[in-house]
mmCIF file of C-alpha atoms and ligand atoms in Angstrom:
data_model
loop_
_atom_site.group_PDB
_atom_site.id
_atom_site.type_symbol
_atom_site.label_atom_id
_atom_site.label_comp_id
_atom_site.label_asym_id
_atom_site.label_seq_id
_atom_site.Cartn_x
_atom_site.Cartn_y
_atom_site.Cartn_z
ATOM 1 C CA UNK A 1 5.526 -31.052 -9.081
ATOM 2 C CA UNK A 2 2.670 -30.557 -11.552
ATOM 3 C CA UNK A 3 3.181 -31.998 -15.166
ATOM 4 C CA UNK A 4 0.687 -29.387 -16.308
ATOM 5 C CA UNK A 5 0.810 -26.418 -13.834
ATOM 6 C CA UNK A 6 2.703 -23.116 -15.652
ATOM 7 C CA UNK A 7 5.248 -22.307 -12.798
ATOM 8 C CA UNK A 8 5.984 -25.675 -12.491
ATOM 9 C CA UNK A 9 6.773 -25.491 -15.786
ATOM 10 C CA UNK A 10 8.933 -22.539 -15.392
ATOM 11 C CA UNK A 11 10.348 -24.152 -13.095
ATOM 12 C CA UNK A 12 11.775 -26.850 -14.636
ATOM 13 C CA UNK A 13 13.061 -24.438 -17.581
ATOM 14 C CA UNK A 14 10.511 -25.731 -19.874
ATOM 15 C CA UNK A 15 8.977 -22.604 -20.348
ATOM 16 C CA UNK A 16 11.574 -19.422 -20.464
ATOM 17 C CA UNK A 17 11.256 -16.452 -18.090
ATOM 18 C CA UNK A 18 13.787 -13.897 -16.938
ATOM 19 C CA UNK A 19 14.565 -15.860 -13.380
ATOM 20 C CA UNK A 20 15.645 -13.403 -10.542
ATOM 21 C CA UNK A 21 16.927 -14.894 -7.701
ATOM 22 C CA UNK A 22 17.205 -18.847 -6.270
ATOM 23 C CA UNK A 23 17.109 -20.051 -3.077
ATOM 24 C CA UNK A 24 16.669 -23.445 -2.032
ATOM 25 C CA UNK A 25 12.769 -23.339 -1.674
ATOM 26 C CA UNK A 26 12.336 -20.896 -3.989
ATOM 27 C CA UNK A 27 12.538 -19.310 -7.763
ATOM 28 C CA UNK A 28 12.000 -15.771 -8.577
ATOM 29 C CA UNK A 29 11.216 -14.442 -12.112
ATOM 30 C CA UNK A 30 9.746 -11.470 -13.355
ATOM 31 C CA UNK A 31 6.040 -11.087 -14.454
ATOM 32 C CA UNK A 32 5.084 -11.127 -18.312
ATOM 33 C CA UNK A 33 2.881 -8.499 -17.626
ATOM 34 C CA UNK A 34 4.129 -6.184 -15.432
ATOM 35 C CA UNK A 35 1.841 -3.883 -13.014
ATOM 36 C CA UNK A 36 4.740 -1.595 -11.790
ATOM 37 C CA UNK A 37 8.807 -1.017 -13.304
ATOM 38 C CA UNK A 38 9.862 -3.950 -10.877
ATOM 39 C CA UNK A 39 7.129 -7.180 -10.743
ATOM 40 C CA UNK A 40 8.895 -10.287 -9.628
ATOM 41 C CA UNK A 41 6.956 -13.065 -8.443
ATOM 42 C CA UNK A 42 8.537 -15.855 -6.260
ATOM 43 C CA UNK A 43 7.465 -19.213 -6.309
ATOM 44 C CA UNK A 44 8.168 -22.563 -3.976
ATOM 45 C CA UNK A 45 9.615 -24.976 -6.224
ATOM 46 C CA UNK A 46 7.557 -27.416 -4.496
ATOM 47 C CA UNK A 47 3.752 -27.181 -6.380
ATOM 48 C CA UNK A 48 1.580 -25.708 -3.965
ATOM 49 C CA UNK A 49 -1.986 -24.206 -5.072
ATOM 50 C CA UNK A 50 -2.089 -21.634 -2.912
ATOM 51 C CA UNK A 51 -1.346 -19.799 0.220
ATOM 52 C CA UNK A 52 -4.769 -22.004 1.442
ATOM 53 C CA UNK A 53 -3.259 -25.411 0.369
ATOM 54 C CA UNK A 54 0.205 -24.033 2.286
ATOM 55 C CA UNK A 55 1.426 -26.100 5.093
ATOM 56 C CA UNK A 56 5.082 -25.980 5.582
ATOM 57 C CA UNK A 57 5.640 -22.869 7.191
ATOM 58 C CA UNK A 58 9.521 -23.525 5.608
ATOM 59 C CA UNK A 59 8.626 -23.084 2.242
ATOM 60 C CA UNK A 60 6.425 -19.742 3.329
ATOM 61 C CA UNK A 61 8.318 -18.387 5.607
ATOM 62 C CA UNK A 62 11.382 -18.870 2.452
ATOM 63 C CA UNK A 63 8.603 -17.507 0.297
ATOM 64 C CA UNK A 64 8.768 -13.959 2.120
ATOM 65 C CA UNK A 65 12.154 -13.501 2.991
ATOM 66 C CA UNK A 66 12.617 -14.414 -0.824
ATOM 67 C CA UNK A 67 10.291 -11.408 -1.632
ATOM 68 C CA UNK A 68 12.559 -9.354 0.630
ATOM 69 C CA UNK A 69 15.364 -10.405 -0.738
ATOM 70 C CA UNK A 70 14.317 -9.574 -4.186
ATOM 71 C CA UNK A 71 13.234 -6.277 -3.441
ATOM 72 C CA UNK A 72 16.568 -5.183 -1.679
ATOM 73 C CA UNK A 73 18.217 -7.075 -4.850
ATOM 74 C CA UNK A 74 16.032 -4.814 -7.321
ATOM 75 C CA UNK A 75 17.015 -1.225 -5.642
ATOM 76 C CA UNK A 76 12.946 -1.004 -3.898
ATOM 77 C CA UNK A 77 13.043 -2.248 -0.634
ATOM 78 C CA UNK A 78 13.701 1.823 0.846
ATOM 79 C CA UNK A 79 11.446 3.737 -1.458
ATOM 80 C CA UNK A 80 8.813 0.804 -1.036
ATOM 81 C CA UNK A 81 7.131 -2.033 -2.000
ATOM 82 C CA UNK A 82 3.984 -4.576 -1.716
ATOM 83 C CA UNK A 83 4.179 -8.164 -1.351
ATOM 84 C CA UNK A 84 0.910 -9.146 -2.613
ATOM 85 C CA UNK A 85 -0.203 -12.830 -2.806
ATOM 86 C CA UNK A 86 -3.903 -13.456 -4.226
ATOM 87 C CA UNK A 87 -5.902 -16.719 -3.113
ATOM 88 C CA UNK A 88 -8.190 -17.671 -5.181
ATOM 89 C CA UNK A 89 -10.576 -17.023 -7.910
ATOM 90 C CA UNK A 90 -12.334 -13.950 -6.367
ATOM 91 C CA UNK A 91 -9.152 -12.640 -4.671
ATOM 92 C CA UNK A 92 -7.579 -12.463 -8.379
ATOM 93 C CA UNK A 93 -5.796 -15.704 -8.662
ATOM 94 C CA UNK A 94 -5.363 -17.051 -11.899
ATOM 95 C CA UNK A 95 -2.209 -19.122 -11.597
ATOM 96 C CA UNK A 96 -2.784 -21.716 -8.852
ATOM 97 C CA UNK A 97 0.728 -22.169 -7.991
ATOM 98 C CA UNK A 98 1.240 -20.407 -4.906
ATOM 99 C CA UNK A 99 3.182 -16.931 -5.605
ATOM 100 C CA UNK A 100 3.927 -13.714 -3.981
ATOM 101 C CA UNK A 101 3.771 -10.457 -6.390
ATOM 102 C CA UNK A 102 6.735 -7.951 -5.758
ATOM 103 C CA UNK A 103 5.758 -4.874 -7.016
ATOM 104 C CA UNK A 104 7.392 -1.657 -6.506
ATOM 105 C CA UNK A 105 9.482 1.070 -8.347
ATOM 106 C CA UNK A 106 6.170 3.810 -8.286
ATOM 107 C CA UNK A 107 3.907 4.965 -5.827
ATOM 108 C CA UNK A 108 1.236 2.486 -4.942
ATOM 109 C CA UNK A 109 -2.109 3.532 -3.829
ATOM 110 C CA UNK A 110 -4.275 1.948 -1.104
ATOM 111 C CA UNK A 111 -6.397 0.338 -0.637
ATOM 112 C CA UNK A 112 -6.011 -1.850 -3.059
ATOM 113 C CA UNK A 113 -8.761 -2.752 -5.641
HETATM 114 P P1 LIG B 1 -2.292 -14.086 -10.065
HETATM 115 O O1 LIG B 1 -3.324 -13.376 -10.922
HETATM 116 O O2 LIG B 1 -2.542 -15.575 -10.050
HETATM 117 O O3 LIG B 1 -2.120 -13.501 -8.695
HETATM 118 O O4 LIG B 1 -0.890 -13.833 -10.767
HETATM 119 C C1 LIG B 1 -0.441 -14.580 -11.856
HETATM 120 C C2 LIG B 1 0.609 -13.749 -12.520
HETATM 121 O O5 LIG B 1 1.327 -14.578 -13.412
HETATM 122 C C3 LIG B 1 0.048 -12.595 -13.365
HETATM 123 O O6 LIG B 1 0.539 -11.362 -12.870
HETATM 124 C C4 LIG B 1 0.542 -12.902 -14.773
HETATM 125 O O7 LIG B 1 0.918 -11.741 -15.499
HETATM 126 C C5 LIG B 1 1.705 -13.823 -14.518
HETATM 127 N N1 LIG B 1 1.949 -14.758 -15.594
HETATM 128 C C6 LIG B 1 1.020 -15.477 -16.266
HETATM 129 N N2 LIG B 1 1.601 -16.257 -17.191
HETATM 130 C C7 LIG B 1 2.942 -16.029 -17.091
HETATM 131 C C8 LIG B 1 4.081 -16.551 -17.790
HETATM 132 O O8 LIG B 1 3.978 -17.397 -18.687
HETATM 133 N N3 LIG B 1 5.290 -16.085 -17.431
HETATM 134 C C9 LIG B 1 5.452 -15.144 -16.436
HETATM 135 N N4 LIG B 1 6.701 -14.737 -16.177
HETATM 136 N N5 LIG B 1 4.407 -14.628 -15.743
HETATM 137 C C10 LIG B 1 3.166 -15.076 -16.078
HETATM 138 ZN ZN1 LIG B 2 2.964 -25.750 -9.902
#
């Protein structure tokens, strides 16, 4: 845990957000700003920068099948959806709290941007 990190923080309910799904390595809540109709992101309750500070292939593999649970849970998983995690600063990170993006509910181009 990080005293100061934001989804540690959300985490331990001292910051609100509309939480999704639990699991025991995991919480899922919904993005403030959303990129698509569904935007979850799922966290490992354990504080973990990001997907290069990850070593416990437990709390990623949970991580995943979170995101796939979520999207089945949110009515996306057969139209489609993208499991998106940025790492680092030029990748788009600007949490560092390790989190996968669930993003579905409209077409999504690729590549990406
Ligand atoms: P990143 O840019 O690090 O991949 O993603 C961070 C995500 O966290 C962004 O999509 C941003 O909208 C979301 N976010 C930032 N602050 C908050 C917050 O206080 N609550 C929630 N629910 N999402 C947040
Ligand atoms: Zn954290």
């Amino acid at each position: 845990m990080s005293e100061s990190c934001l989804f540690c923080r959300i985490i331990r309910r001292e910051i609100p957000a509309a939480i999704v799904m639990e699991t025991e390595h995991c919480v899922a809540f919904r993005d403030v700003n959303p990129q698509a109709p569904v935007h979850v992101l799922v966290v490992p309750r354990e504080h973990v920068a990001s997907l290069d500070a990850a070593d416990d292939a437990t709390v990623v593999g949970d991580v995943l099948l979170a995101a796939a649970r979520v999207a089945r849970q949110e009515g996306i998983a057969s139209t489609g959806y993208r499991t998106v995690l940025n790492t680092n600063a030029g990748a788009g990170q600007t949490v560092f709290h390790l989190h996968a993006h669930v993003l579905g509910g409209r077409p999504l181009a690729w590549p990406p941007g």
